[in-house]
mmCIF file of C-alpha atoms in Angstrom:
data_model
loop_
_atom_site.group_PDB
_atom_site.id
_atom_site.type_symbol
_atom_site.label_atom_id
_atom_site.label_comp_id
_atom_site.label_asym_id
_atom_site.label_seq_id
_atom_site.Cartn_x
_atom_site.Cartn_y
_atom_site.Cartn_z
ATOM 1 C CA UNK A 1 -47.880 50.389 5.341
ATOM 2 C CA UNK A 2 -45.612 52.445 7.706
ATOM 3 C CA UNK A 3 -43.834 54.485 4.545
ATOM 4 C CA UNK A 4 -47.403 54.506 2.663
ATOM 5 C CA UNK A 5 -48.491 56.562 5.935
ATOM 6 C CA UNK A 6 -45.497 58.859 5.416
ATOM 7 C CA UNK A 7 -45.949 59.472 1.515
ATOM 8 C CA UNK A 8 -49.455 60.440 1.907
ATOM 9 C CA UNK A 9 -48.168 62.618 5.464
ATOM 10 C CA UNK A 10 -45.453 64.797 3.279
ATOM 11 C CA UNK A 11 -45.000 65.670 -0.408
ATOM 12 C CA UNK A 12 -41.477 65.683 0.215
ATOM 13 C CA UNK A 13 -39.528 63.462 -2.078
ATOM 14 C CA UNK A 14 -36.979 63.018 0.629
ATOM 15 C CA UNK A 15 -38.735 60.700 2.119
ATOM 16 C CA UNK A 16 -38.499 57.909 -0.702
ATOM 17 C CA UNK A 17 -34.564 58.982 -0.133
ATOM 18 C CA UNK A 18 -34.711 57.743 3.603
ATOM 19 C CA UNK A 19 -36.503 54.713 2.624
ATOM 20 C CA UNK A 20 -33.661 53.740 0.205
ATOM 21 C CA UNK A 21 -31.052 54.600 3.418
ATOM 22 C CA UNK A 22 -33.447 52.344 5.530
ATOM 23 C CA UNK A 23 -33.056 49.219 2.873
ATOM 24 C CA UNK A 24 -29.262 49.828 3.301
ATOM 25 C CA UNK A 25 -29.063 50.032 6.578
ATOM 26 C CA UNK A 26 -30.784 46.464 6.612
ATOM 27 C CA UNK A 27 -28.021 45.372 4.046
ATOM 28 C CA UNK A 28 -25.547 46.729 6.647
ATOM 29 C CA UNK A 29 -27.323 44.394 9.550
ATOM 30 C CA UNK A 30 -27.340 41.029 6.997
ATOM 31 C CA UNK A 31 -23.223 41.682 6.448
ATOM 32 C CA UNK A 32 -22.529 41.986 10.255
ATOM 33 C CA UNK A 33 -24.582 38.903 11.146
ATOM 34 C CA UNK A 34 -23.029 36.776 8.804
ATOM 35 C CA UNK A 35 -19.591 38.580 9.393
ATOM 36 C CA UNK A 36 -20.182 37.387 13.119
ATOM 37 C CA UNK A 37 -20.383 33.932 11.658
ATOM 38 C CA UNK A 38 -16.891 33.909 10.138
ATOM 39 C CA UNK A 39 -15.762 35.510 13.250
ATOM 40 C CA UNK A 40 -16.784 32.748 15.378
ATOM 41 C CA UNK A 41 -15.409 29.963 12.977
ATOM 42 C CA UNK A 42 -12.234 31.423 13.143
ATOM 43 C CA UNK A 43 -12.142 31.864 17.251
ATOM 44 C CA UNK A 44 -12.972 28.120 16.883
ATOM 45 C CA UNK A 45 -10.447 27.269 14.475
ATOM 46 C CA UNK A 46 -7.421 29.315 16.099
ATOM 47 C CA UNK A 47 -8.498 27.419 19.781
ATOM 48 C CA UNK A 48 -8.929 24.347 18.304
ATOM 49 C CA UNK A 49 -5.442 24.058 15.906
ATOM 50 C CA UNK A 50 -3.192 27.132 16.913
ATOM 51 C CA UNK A 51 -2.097 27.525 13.138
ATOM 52 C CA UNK A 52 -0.267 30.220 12.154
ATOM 53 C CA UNK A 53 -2.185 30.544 8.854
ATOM 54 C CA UNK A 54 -5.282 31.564 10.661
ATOM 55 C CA UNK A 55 -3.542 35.023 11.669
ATOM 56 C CA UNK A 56 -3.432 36.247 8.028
ATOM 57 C CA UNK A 57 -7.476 35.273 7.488
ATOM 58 C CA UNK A 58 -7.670 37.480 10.973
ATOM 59 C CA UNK A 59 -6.115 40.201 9.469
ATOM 60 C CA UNK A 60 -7.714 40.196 5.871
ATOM 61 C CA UNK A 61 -11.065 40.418 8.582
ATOM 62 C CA UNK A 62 -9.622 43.296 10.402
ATOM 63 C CA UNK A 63 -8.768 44.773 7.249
ATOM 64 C CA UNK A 64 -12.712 44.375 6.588
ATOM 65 C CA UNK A 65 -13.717 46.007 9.556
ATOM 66 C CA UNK A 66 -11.700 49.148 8.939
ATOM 67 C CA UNK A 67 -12.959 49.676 5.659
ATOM 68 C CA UNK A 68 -16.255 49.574 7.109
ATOM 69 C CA UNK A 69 -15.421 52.167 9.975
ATOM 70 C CA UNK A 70 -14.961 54.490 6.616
ATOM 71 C CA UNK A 71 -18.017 53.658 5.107
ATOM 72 C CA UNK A 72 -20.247 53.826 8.618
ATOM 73 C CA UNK A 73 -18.665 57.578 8.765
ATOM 74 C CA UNK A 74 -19.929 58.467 5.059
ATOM 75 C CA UNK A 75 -23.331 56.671 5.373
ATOM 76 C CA UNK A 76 -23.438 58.852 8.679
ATOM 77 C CA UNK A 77 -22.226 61.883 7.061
ATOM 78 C CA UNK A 78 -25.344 61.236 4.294
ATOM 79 C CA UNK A 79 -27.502 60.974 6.726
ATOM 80 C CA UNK A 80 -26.755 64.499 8.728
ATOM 81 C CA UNK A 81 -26.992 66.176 5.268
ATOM 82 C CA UNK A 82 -30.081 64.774 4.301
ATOM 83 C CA UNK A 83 -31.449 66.218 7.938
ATOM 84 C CA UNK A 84 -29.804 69.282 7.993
ATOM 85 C CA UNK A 85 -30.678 70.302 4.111
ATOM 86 C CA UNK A 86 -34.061 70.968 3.208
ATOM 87 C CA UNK A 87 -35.363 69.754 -0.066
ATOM 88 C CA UNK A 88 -35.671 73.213 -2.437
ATOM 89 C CA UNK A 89 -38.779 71.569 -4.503
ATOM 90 C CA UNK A 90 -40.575 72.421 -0.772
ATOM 91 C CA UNK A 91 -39.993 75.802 -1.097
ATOM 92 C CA UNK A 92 -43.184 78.095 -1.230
ATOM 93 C CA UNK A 93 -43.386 79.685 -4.618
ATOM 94 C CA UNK A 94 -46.408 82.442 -5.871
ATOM 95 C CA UNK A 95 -49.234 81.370 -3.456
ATOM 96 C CA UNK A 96 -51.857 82.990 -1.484
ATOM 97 C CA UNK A 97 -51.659 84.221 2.218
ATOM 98 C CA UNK A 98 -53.374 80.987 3.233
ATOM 99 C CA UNK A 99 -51.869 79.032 1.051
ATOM 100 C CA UNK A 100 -48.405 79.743 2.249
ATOM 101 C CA UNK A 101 -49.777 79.282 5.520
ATOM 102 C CA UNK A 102 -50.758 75.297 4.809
ATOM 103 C CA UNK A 103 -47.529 75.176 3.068
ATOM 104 C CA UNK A 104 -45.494 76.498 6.010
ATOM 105 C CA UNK A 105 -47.815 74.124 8.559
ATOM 106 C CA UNK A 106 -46.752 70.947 5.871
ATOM 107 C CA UNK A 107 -42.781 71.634 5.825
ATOM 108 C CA UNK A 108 -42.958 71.872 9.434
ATOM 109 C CA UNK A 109 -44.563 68.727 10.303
ATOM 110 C CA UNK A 110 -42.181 67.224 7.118
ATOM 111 C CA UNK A 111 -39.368 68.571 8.800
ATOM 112 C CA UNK A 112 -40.610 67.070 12.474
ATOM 113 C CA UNK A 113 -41.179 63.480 10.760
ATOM 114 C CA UNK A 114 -37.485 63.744 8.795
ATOM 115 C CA UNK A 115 -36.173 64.775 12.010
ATOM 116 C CA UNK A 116 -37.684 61.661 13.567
ATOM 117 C CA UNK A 117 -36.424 59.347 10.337
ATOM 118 C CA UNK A 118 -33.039 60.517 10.452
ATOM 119 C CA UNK A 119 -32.805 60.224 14.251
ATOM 120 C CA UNK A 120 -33.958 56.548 13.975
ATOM 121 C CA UNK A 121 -31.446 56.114 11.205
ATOM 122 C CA UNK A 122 -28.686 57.798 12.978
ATOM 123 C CA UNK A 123 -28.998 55.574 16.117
ATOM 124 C CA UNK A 124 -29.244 52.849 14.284
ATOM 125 C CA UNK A 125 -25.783 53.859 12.677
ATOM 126 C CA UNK A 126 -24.289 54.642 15.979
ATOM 127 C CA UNK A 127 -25.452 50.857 16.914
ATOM 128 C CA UNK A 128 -23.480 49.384 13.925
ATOM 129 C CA UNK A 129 -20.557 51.553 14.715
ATOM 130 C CA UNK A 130 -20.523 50.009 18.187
ATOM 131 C CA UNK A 131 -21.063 46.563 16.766
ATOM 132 C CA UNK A 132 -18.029 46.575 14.186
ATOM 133 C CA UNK A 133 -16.199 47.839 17.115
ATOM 134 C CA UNK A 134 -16.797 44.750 19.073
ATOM 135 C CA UNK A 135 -16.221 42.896 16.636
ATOM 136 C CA UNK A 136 -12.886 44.434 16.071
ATOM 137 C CA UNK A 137 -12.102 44.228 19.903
ATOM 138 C CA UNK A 138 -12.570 40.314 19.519
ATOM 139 C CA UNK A 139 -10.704 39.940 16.418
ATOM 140 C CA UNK A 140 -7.721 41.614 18.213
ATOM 141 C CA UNK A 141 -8.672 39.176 21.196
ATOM 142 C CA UNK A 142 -8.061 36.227 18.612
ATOM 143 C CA UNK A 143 -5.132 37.261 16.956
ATOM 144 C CA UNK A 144 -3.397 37.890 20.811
ATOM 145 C CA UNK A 145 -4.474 34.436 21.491
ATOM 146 C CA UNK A 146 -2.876 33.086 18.182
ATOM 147 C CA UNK A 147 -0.058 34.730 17.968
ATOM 148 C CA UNK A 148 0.619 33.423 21.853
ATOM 149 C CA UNK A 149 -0.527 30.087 21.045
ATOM 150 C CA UNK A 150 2.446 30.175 18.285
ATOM 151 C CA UNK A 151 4.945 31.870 20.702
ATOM 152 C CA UNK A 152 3.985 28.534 23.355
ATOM 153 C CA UNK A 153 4.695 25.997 20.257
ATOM 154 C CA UNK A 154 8.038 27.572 19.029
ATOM 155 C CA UNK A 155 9.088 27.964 23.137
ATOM 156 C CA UNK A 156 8.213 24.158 23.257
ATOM 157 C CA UNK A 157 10.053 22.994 19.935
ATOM 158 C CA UNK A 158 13.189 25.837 21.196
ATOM 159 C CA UNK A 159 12.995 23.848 24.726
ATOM 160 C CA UNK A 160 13.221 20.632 22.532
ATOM 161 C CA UNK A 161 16.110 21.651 20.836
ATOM 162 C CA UNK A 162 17.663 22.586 23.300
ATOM 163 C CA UNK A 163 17.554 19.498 25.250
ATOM 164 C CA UNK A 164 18.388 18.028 22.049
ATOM 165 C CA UNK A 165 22.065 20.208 22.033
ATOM 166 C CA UNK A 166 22.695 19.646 25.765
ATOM 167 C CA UNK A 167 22.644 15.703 24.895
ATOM 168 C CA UNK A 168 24.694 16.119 22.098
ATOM 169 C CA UNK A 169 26.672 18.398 24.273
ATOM 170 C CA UNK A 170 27.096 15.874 26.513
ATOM 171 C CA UNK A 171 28.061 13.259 24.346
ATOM 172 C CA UNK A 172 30.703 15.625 22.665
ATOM 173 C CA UNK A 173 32.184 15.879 26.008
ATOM 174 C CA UNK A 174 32.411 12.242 26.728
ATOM 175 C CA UNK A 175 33.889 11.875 23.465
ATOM 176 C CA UNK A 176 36.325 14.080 24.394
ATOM 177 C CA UNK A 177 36.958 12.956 27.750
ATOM 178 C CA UNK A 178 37.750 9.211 25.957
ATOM 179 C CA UNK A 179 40.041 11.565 23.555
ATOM 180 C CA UNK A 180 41.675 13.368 25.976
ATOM 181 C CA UNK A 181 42.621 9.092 27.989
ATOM 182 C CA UNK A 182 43.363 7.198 25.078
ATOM 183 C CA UNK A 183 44.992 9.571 22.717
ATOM 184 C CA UNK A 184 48.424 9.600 24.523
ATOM 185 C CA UNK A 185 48.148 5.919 24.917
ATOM 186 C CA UNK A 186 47.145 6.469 20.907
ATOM 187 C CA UNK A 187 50.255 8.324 20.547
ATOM 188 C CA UNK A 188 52.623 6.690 22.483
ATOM 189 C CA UNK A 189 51.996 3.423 21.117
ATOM 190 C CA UNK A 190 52.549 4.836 17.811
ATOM 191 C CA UNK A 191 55.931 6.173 18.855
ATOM 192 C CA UNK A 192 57.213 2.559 20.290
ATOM 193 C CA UNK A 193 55.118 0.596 17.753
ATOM 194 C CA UNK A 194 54.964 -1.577 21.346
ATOM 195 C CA UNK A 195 58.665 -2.448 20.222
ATOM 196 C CA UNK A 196 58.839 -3.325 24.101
ATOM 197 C CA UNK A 197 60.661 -6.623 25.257
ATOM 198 C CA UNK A 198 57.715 -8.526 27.131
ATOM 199 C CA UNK A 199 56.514 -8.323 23.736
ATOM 200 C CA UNK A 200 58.964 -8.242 21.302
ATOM 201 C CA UNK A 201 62.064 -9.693 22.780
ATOM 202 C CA UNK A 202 65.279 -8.580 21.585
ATOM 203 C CA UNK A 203 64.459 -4.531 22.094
ATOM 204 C CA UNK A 204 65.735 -2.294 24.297
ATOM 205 C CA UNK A 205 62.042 -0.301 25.108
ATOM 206 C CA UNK A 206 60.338 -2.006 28.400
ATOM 207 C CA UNK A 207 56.369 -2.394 29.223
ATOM 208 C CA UNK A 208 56.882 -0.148 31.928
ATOM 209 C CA UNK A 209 58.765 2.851 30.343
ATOM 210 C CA UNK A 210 55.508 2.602 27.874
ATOM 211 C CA UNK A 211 53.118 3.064 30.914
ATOM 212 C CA UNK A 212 55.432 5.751 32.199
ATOM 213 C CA UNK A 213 55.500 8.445 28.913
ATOM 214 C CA UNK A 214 51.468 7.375 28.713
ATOM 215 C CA UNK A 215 50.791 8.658 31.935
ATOM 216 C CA UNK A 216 52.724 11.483 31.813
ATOM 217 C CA UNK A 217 51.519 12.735 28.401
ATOM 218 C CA UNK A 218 47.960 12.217 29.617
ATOM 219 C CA UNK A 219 48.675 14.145 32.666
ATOM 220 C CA UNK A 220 50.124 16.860 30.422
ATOM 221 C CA UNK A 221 46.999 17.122 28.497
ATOM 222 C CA UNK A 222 44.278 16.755 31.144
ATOM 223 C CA UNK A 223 46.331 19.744 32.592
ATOM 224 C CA UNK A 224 46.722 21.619 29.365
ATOM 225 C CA UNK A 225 42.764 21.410 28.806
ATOM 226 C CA UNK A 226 41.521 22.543 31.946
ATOM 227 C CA UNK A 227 44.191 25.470 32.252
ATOM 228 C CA UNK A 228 42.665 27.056 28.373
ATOM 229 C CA UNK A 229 39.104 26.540 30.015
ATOM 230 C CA UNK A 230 37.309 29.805 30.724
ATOM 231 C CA UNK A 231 35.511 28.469 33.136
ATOM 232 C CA UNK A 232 36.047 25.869 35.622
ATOM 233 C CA UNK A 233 35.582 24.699 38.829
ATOM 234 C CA UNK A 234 39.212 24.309 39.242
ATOM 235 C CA UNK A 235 39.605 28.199 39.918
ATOM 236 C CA UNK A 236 37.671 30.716 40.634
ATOM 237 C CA UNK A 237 35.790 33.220 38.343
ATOM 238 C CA UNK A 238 37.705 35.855 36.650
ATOM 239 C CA UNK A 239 41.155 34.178 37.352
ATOM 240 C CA UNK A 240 44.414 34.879 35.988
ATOM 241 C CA UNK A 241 46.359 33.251 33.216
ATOM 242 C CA UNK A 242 48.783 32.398 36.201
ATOM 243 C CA UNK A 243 46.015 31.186 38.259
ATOM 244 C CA UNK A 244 44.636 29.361 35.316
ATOM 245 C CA UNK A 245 48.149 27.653 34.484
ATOM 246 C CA UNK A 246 48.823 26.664 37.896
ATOM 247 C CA UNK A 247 45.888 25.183 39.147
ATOM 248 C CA UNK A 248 46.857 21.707 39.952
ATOM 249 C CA UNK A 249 48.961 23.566 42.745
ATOM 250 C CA UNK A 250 46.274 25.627 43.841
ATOM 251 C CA UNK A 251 43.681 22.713 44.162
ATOM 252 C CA UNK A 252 46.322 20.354 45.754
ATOM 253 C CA UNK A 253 46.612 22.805 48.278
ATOM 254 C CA UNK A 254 42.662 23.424 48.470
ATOM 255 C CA UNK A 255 42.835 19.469 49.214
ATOM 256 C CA UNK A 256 45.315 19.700 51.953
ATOM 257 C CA UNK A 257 43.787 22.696 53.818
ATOM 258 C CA UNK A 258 40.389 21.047 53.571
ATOM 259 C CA UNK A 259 41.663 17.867 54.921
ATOM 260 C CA UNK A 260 43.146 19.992 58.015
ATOM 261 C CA UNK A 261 40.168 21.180 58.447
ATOM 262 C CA UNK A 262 38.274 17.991 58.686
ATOM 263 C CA UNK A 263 40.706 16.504 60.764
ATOM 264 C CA UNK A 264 40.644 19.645 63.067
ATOM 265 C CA UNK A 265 37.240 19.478 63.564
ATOM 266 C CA UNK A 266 37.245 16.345 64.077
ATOM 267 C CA UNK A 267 39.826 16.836 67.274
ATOM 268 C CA UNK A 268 37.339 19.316 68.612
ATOM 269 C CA UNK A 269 34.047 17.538 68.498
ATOM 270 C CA UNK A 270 36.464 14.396 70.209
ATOM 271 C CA UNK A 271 37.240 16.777 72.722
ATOM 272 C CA UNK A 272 33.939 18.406 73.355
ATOM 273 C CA UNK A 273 32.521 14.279 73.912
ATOM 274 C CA UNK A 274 35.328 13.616 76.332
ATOM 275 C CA UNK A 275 34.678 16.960 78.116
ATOM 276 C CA UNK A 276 31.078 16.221 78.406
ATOM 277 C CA UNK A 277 29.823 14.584 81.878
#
């Protein structure tokens, strides 16, 4: 009823031209509605599972919404031509003085109802322009929140493994702690075969010289160790390869001067109880 009015308003043919844009424009309203569907699934999916997969579907969309941007700006464009050029089968040919007269009062109230048309239609636009670019604004909301969501997960599983190397870390150093005590016995036994007399009589070797090159060898190597360590608490930081080689001196001494210490203040708070009345 509304275009009928029109038609029978304005012999312009435009007018059947804006009522094609109008049907589009409706098209352009179905696609976003069910576009803001699929948007909403997908907010649901990425808060509900936090799969990575869901990122590239967001992008694909986003991809989507771009394109549209470009078409929005050439329906636009259409539109602004379609106002701003008048149709030239409108144009007055031979008539009479008051026939060009009618003619002139019919383009102008044409041109008054296309302005009108293409002003609705142009607002409209603008409306779907402002709608993609909310939609676009949440889609880059959802992606932020997936893309963190991962970035939680792998900090979890990297946490994981890393508790998982400090165990093993652990255990490699207790290994190597049991290493470092019963390889010289290890090695020493080796050497004697425990050809000792309290075992074997009849050899020269004793039990005790046994326990003596044991201890000393894993002396050596506890020492040895510690002294090619960066970083201990043996020394402190940024030591010397002197410092480094001679620490058992060093923290003997650390020991003694600590115990003087202890036993100093020890004296004084004896002597401040005595003093006291």
């Amino acid at each position: 009823v509304y275009w009928s009015k029109i038609f029978k308003k304005s012999k312009d043919p435009t007018f059947l031209f804006i009522a094609i844009l109008w049907y589009a424009l409706y098209a352009w309203d179905e696609a976003f509605e069910a576009l803001y569907g699929h948007i909403t699934k997908l907010e649901s999916e990425v808060l509900r599972t936090h799969e990575i997969e869901l990122t590239r579907e967001l992008h694909k969309v986003e991809a989507h919404l771009l394109h549209y941007k470009q078409l929005l700006q050439d329906f636009k464009k259409s539109v602004i031509f379609v106002k701003d050029t008048p149709n030239p089968v409108t144009e007055s040919g031979k008539m009479t003085k008051q026939e060009r007269k009618m003619a002139a009062r019919a383009r102008e109230d044409s041109k008054n109802l296309m302005d009108k048309e293409t002003h609705n239609l142009l607002s409209e636009i603008e409306r779907l322009e402002s709608q993609r670019s909310m939609y676009s604004d949440r889609l880059q909301n959802v992606m932020r929140l997936a893309f963190a969501s991962v970035n939680i997960e792998d900090s979890r599983a990297m946490k994981n493994l890393t508790e998982a190397s400090l165990k093993d870390s652990a255990a490699m150093k207790q290994i190597a702690y049991l290493t470092m005590v019963f390889l010289p016995a290890t090695l020493m036994s080796s050497i004697f075969s425990m050809n000792v007399a309290e075992i074997n009589p009849g050899t020269k070797e004793h039990l005790a010289n046994f326990a003596i090159a044991t201890v000393l060898l894993t002396v050596f190597t506890a020492w040895l160790v510690i002294a090619l360590q960066l970083h201990s608490s043996f020394w402190p930081p940024g030591s010397g390869v002197f410092r480094r080689i001679a620490w058992p001196v060093f923290y003997v001494a650390k020991l003694i001067k600590d115990a003087r210490e202890r036993r100093g203040n020890a004296r004084r708070n004896r002597d401040n109880i005595l003093r006291t009345p």
